[in-house]
mmCIF file of C-alpha atoms in Angstrom:
data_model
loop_
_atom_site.group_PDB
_atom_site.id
_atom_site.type_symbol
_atom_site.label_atom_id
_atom_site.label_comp_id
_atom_site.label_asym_id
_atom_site.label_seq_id
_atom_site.Cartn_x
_atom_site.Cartn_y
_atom_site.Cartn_z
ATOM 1 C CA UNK A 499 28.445 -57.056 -44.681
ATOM 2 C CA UNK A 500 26.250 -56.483 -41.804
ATOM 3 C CA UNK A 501 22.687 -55.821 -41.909
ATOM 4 C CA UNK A 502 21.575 -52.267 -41.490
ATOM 5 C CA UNK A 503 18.213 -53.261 -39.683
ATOM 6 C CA UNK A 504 17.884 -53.132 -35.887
ATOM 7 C CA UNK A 505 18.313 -56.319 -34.173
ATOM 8 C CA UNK A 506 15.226 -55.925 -32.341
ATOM 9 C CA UNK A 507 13.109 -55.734 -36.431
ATOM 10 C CA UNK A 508 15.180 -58.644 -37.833
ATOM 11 C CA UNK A 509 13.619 -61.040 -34.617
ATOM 12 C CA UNK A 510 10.434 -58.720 -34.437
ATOM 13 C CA UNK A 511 8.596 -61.711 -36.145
ATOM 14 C CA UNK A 512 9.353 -64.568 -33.579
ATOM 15 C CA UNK A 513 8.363 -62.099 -30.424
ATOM 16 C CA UNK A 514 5.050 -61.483 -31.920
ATOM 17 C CA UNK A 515 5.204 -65.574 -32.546
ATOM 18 C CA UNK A 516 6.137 -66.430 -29.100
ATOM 19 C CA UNK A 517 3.800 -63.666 -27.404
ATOM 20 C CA UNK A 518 1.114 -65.085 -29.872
ATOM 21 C CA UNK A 519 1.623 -68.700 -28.667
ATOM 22 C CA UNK A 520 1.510 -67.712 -25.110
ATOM 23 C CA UNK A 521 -1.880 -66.843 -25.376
ATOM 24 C CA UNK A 522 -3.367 -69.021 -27.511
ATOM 25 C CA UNK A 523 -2.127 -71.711 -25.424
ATOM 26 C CA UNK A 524 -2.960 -70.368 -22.209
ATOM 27 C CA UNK A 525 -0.646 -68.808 -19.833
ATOM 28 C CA UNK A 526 -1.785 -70.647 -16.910
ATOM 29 C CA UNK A 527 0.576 -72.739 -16.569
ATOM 30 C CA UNK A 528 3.171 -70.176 -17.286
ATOM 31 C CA UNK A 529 1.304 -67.768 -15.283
ATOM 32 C CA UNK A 530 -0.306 -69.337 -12.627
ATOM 33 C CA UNK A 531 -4.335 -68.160 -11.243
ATOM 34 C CA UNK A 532 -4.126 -65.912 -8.607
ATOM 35 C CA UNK A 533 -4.489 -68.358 -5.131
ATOM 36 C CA UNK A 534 -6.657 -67.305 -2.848
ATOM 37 C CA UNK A 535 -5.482 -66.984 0.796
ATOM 38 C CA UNK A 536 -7.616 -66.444 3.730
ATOM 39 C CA UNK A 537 -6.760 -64.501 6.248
ATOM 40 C CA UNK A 538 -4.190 -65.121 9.243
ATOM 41 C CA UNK A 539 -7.098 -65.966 12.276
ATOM 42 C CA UNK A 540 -7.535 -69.141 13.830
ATOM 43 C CA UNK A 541 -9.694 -71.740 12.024
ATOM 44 C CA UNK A 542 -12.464 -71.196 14.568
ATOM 45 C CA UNK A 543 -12.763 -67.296 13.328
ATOM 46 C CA UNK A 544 -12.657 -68.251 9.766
ATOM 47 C CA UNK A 545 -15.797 -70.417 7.707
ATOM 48 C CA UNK A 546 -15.021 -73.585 6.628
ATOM 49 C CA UNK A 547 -16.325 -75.375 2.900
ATOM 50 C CA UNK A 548 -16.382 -78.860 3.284
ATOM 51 C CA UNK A 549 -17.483 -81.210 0.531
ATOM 52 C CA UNK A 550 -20.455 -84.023 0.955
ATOM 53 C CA UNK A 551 -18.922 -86.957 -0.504
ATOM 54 C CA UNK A 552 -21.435 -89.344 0.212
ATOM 55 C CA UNK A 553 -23.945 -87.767 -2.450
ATOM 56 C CA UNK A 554 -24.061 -90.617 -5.170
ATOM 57 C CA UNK A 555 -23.815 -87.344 -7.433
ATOM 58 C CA UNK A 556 -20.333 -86.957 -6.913
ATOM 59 C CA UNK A 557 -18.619 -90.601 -7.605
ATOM 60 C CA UNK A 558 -18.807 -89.472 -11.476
ATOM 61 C CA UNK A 559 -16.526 -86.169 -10.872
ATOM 62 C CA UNK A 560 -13.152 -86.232 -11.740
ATOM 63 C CA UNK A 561 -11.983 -83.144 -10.750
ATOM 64 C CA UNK A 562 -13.327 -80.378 -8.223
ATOM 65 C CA UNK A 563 -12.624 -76.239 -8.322
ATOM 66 C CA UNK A 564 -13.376 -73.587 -5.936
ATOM 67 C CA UNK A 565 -12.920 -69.428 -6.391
ATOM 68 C CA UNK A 566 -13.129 -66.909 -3.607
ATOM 69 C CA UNK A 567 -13.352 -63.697 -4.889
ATOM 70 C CA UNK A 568 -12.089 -64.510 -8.279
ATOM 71 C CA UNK A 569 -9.108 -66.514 -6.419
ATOM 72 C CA UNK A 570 -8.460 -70.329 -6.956
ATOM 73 C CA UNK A 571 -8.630 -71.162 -3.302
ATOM 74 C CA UNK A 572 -8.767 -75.493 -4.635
ATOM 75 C CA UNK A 573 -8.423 -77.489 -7.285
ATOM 76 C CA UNK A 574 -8.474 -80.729 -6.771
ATOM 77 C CA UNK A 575 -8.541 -84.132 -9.267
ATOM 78 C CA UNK A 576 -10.512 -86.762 -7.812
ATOM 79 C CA UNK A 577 -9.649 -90.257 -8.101
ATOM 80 C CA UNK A 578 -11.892 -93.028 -9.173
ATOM 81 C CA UNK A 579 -12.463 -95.176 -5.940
ATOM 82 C CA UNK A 580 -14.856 -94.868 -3.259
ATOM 83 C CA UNK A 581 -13.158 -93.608 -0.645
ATOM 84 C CA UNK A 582 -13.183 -89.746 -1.961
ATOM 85 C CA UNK A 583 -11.651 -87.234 0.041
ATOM 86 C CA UNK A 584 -11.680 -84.097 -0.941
ATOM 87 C CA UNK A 585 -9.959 -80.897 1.112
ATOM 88 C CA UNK A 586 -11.461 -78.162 3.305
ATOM 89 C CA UNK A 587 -11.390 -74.725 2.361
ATOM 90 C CA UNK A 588 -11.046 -71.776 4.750
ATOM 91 C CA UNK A 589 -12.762 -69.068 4.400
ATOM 92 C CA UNK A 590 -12.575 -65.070 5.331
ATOM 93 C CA UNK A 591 -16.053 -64.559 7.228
ATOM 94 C CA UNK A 592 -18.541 -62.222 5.612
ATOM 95 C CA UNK A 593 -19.830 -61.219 2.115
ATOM 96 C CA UNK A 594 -17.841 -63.573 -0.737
ATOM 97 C CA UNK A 595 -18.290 -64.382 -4.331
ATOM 98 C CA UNK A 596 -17.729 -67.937 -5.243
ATOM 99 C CA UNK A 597 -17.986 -70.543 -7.778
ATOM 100 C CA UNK A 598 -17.893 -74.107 -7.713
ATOM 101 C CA UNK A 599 -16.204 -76.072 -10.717
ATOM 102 C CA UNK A 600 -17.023 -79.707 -11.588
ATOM 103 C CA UNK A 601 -15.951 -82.079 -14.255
ATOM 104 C CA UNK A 602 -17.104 -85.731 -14.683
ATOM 105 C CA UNK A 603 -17.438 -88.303 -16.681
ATOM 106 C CA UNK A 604 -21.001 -88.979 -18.805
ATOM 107 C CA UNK A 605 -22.097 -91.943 -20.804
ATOM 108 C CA UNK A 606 -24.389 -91.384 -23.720
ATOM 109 C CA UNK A 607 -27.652 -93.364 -22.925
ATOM 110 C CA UNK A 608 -27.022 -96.051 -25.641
ATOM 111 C CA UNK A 609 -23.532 -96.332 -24.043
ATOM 112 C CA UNK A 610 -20.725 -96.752 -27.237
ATOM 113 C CA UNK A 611 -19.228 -92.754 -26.411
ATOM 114 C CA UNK A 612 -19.509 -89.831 -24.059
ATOM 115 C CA UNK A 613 -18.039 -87.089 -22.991
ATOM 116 C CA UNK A 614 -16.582 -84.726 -20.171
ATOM 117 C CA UNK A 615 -19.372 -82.370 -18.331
ATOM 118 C CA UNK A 616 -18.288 -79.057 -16.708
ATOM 119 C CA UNK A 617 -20.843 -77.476 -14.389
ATOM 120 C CA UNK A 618 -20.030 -73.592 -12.870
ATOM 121 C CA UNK A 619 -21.917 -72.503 -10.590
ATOM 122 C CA UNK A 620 -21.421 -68.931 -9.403
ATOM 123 C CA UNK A 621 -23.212 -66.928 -6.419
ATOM 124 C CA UNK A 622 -22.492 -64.657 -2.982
ATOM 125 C CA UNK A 623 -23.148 -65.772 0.307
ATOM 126 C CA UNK A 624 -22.963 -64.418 3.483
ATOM 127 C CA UNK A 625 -20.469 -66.358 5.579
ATOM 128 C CA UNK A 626 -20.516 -66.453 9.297
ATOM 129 C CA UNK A 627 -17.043 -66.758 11.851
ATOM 130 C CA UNK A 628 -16.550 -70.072 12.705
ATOM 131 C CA UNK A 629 -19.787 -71.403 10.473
ATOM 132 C CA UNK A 630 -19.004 -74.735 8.518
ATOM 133 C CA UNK A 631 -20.847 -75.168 5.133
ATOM 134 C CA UNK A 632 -21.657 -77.878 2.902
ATOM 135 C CA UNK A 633 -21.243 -77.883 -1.197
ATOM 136 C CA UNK A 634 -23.735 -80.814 -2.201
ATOM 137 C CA UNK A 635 -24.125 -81.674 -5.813
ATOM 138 C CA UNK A 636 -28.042 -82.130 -5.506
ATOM 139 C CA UNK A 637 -29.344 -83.428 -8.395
ATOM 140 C CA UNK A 638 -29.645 -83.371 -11.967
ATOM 141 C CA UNK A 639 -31.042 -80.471 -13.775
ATOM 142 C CA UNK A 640 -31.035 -79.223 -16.999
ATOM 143 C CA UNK A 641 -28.490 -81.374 -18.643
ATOM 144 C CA UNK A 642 -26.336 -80.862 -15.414
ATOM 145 C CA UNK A 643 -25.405 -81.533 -11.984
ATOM 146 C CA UNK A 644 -27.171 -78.907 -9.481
ATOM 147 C CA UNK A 645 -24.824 -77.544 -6.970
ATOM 148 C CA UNK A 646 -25.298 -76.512 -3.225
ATOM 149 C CA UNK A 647 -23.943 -74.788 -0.674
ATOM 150 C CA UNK A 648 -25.503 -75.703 2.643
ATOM 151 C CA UNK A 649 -25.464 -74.330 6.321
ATOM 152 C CA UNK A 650 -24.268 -77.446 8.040
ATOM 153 C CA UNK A 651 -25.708 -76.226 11.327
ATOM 154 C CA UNK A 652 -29.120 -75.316 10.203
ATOM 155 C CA UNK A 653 -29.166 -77.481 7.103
ATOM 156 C CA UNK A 654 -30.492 -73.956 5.163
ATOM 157 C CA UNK A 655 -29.079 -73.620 1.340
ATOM 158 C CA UNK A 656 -27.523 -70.430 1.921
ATOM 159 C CA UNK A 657 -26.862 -69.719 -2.301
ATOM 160 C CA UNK A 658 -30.041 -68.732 -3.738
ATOM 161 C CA UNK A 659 -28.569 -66.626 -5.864
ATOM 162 C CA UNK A 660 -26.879 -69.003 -8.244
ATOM 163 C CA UNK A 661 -26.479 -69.272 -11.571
ATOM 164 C CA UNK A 662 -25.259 -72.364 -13.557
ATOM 165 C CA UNK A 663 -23.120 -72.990 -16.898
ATOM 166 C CA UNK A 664 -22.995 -76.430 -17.979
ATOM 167 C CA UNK A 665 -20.214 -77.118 -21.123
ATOM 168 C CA UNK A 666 -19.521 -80.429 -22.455
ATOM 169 C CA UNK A 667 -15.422 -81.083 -23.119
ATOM 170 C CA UNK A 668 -14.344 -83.735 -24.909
ATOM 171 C CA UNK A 669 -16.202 -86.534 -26.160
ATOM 172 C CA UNK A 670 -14.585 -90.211 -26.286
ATOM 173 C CA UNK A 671 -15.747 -93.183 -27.958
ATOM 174 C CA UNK A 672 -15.573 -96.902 -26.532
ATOM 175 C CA UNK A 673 -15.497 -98.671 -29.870
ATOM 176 C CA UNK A 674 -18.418 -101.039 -30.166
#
C-alpha cells in the first residue's frame, strides 16, 4: 500500500538537514566569495598593491587576503622559506574599500603551545591611475600585527582610517 503523504513531506526532513549542513559548514567552498575583477585598462591606468616582503613582520604569516569592495581580489598561503613572494593586485583607480587579512603562526612566551593569529584590517583609500602602493605589516600593536598601506612614490601611509580585529584560531601544543 502506498503512502498517502506527498513525496516532497516524507523527505521534507533531510532537505531541511542538508540545507542546515550547508550553512553550518560554510558554503564557501560550495559557493565560492565573489572575486573581484578590475577593470579592462592597461596596467599603467590601473593602481597596483604590492606586498613588502622584506619586513621581518611578515616571515611568521602563513597565509595573506585582500578585499576590494567586499570582493576577494587574493588569497594567497605563504610558504615557510625565505624567499616569499607574494602576488600583485590590480586595482580600479579611485575611492575603494579594502581589507587586508593575515594569519600566522605565534609562540606563547614560555614556548610549549601557541596558536594561529588573524589580523583584519579594514579602511578606504583614495587610489590614483597608475600609482603603486605598499601593504607593510609595521609593527606590533595591541596583541597584533599593525598593517599599512603605503604610497610607494611618496612613502605617505595613505589608510588613516583603519580599523583592526585581531582573533586568535587554533591553539597547538608542542608537548614538552
Amino acid at each position: 500500500m502506498q503512502s498517502k503523504i506527498p513525496l516532497f513531506l516524507r523527505h521534507y526532513s533531510y532537505i531541511v538537514g542538508a540545507l542546515l549542513a550547508l550553512s553550518v559548514c560554510g558554503c564557501g567552498t560550495i559557493f565560492p566569495p565573489e572575486m573581484y575583477v578590475p577593470p579592462d585598462l592597461p596596467k599603467s591606468e590601473l593602481a597596483a598593491i604590492k606586498f613588502d616582503t622584506k619586513s621581518p613582520y611578515i616571515k611568521g604569516m602563513n597565509l595573506i587576503e585582500v578585499r576590494i569592495n567586499g570582493k576577494r581580489a587574493l588569497r594567497q598561503k605563504i610558504e615557510d622559506d625565505k624567499n616569499i613572494s607574494i602576488h600583485d593586485v590590480f586595482v580600479a583607480p579611485g575611492k575603494q574599500d579594502m581589507s587586508v587579512t593575515i594569519r600566522h603562526h605565534v609562540w606563547y612566551s614560555w614556548g610549549s603551545s601557541s596558536y594561529n593569529l588573524q589580523t583584519t584590517s579594514t579602511f578606504s583609500v583614495e587610489l590614483k591611475s597608475g600609482g603603486t602602493y605598499l601593504v607593510r605589516v609595521a609593527r606590533y600593536l595591541d596583541g597584533g600585527p599593525f598593517i599599512e598601506l603605503i604610497d610607494k612614490n611618496t612613502g605617505e601611509v595613505v589608510n588613516n582610517d583603519r580599523k583592526h580585529r585581531y582573533r586568535a584560531a587554533k591553539r597547538y601544543n608542542r608537548g614538552f
